[in-house]
Amino acid sequence: MTDRQGFASTSLPRHLLRGATGFGALIGSFALLPVLGLGSLLLAPIGLIALRGCPACWAIGLVQTISMGRLERSCKDGICELTVARPARSHEHRESQPSDSLTPG
């Protein structure tokens, strides 16, 4: 198994936009059936493409997109654990030191 996030998007707003487009097209394809007839079913493939195949895949991708960078998987001796990712040390180090521009020189 790899660490690749197969269903995740690059950003949360992009993923939510894909979801709104996909679910909107799927719902619209059936809701517009009495008005437009069978032609409204042409929206269904557009919805499935936006959701990358299925609504469940989109939901899995939403969880992966939200957790990206926040969770860390580590495997040792065939046992894998999911833990909260630690912040980068270089970022913590910069916050703890006073800035040179604020010190009188």
CSV table of C-alpha atoms in Angstrom, one decimal:
chain,number,residue,atom,x,y,z
A,1,MET,CA,0.0,0.0,0.0
A,2,THR,CA,1.3,3.5,-0.8
A,3,ASP,CA,0.9,6.9,0.8
A,4,ARG,CA,-0.6,8.3,-2.3
A,5,GLN,CA,-3.9,10.1,-1.7
A,6,GLY,CA,-5.9,8.6,-4.6
A,7,PHE,CA,-9.2,10.4,-4.1
A,8,ALA,CA,-8.0,13.7,-2.5
A,9,SER,CA,-8.0,17.0,-4.3
A,10,THR,CA,-5.3,19.7,-4.1
A,11,SER,CA,-7.4,21.9,-2.0
A,12,LEU,CA,-10.6,21.8,0.0
A,13,PRO,CA,-12.5,24.5,-2.0
A,14,ARG,CA,-11.7,22.7,-5.2
A,15,HIS,CA,-13.0,19.4,-3.8
A,16,LEU,CA,-16.2,21.0,-2.5
A,17,LEU,CA,-16.7,22.7,-5.9
A,18,ARG,CA,-16.3,19.3,-7.6
A,19,GLY,CA,-18.9,17.9,-5.1
A,20,ALA,CA,-21.4,20.7,-5.8
A,21,THR,CA,-21.0,20.2,-9.5
A,22,GLY,CA,-21.3,16.4,-9.3
A,23,PHE,CA,-24.2,16.2,-6.9
A,24,GLY,CA,-25.9,19.1,-8.7
A,25,ALA,CA,-25.7,17.4,-12.0
A,26,LEU,CA,-26.8,14.0,-10.7
A,27,ILE,CA,-29.8,15.5,-8.8
A,28,GLY,CA,-30.6,17.8,-11.8
A,29,SER,CA,-30.6,14.8,-14.2
A,30,PHE,CA,-33.4,13.2,-12.3
A,31,ALA,CA,-35.3,16.3,-11.1
A,32,LEU,CA,-35.5,17.7,-14.6
A,33,LEU,CA,-36.7,14.4,-16.0
A,34,PRO,CA,-40.4,15.5,-16.0
A,35,VAL,CA,-39.5,18.8,-17.6
A,36,LEU,CA,-36.9,17.9,-20.2
A,37,GLY,CA,-37.6,14.2,-20.7
A,38,LEU,CA,-34.8,11.7,-21.2
A,39,GLY,CA,-32.5,14.4,-22.4
A,40,SER,CA,-32.0,15.5,-18.8
A,41,LEU,CA,-30.2,12.1,-18.2
A,42,LEU,CA,-27.3,13.5,-20.1
A,43,LEU,CA,-26.4,15.4,-16.9
A,44,ALA,CA,-25.7,12.1,-15.1
A,45,PRO,CA,-22.4,11.3,-16.8
A,46,ILE,CA,-21.2,14.9,-16.1
A,47,GLY,CA,-22.0,14.4,-12.4
A,48,LEU,CA,-20.2,11.1,-12.3
A,49,ILE,CA,-17.1,12.6,-14.0
A,50,ALA,CA,-17.1,15.4,-11.5
A,51,LEU,CA,-17.3,13.0,-8.6
A,52,ARG,CA,-14.6,10.8,-10.1
A,53,GLY,CA,-16.9,7.8,-10.5
A,54,CYS,CA,-19.1,7.6,-7.5
A,55,PRO,CA,-20.4,9.7,-4.6
A,56,ALA,CA,-18.7,7.3,-2.1
A,57,CYS,CA,-15.3,8.0,-3.9
A,58,TRP,CA,-16.0,11.8,-3.5
A,59,ALA,CA,-16.7,11.3,0.2
A,60,ILE,CA,-13.5,9.3,0.7
A,61,GLY,CA,-11.6,12.1,-1.1
A,62,LEU,CA,-13.2,14.7,1.2
A,63,VAL,CA,-11.9,12.9,4.2
A,64,GLN,CA,-8.5,12.5,2.6
A,65,THR,CA,-8.4,16.2,1.6
A,66,ILE,CA,-9.3,17.4,5.1
A,67,SER,CA,-6.8,15.1,6.8
A,68,MET,CA,-3.9,15.7,4.3
A,69,GLY,CA,-0.9,16.9,6.3
A,70,ARG,CA,-2.7,16.4,9.6
A,71,LEU,CA,-2.4,12.7,10.0
A,72,GLU,CA,0.7,10.6,9.6
A,73,ARG,CA,0.9,6.8,9.0
A,74,SER,CA,3.9,4.9,10.2
A,75,CYS,CA,4.5,1.2,9.8
A,76,LYS,CA,7.1,-0.9,11.7
A,77,ASP,CA,7.3,-4.7,11.7
A,78,GLY,CA,4.1,-5.1,9.9
A,79,ILE,CA,2.1,-3.0,12.3
A,80,CYS,CA,0.8,0.4,11.0
A,81,GLU,CA,-0.3,3.3,13.2
A,82,LEU,CA,-2.1,6.5,12.4
A,83,THR,CA,-1.0,9.5,14.5
A,84,VAL,CA,-1.4,13.2,14.4
A,85,ALA,CA,1.4,14.8,12.4
A,86,ARG,CA,3.9,16.9,14.3
A,87,PRO,CA,4.5,20.5,13.0
A,88,ALA,CA,7.8,21.1,11.2
A,89,ARG,CA,10.6,21.8,13.6
A,90,SER,CA,12.0,24.7,11.5
A,91,HIS,CA,8.7,26.5,11.9
A,92,GLU,CA,8.6,26.0,15.7
A,93,HIS,CA,12.3,27.1,15.9
A,94,ARG,CA,11.5,30.4,14.1
A,95,GLU,CA,8.6,31.2,16.4
A,96,SER,CA,10.5,30.8,19.6
A,97,GLN,CA,13.3,33.2,18.6
A,98,PRO,CA,12.8,36.9,18.6
A,99,SER,CA,12.9,38.6,15.2
A,100,ASP,CA,16.1,40.6,14.4
A,101,SER,CA,14.0,43.5,13.1
A,102,LEU,CA,12.3,44.0,16.5
A,103,THR,CA,15.6,44.1,18.6
A,104,PRO,CA,17.4,47.5,18.9
A,105,GLY,CA,20.6,47.4,17.0
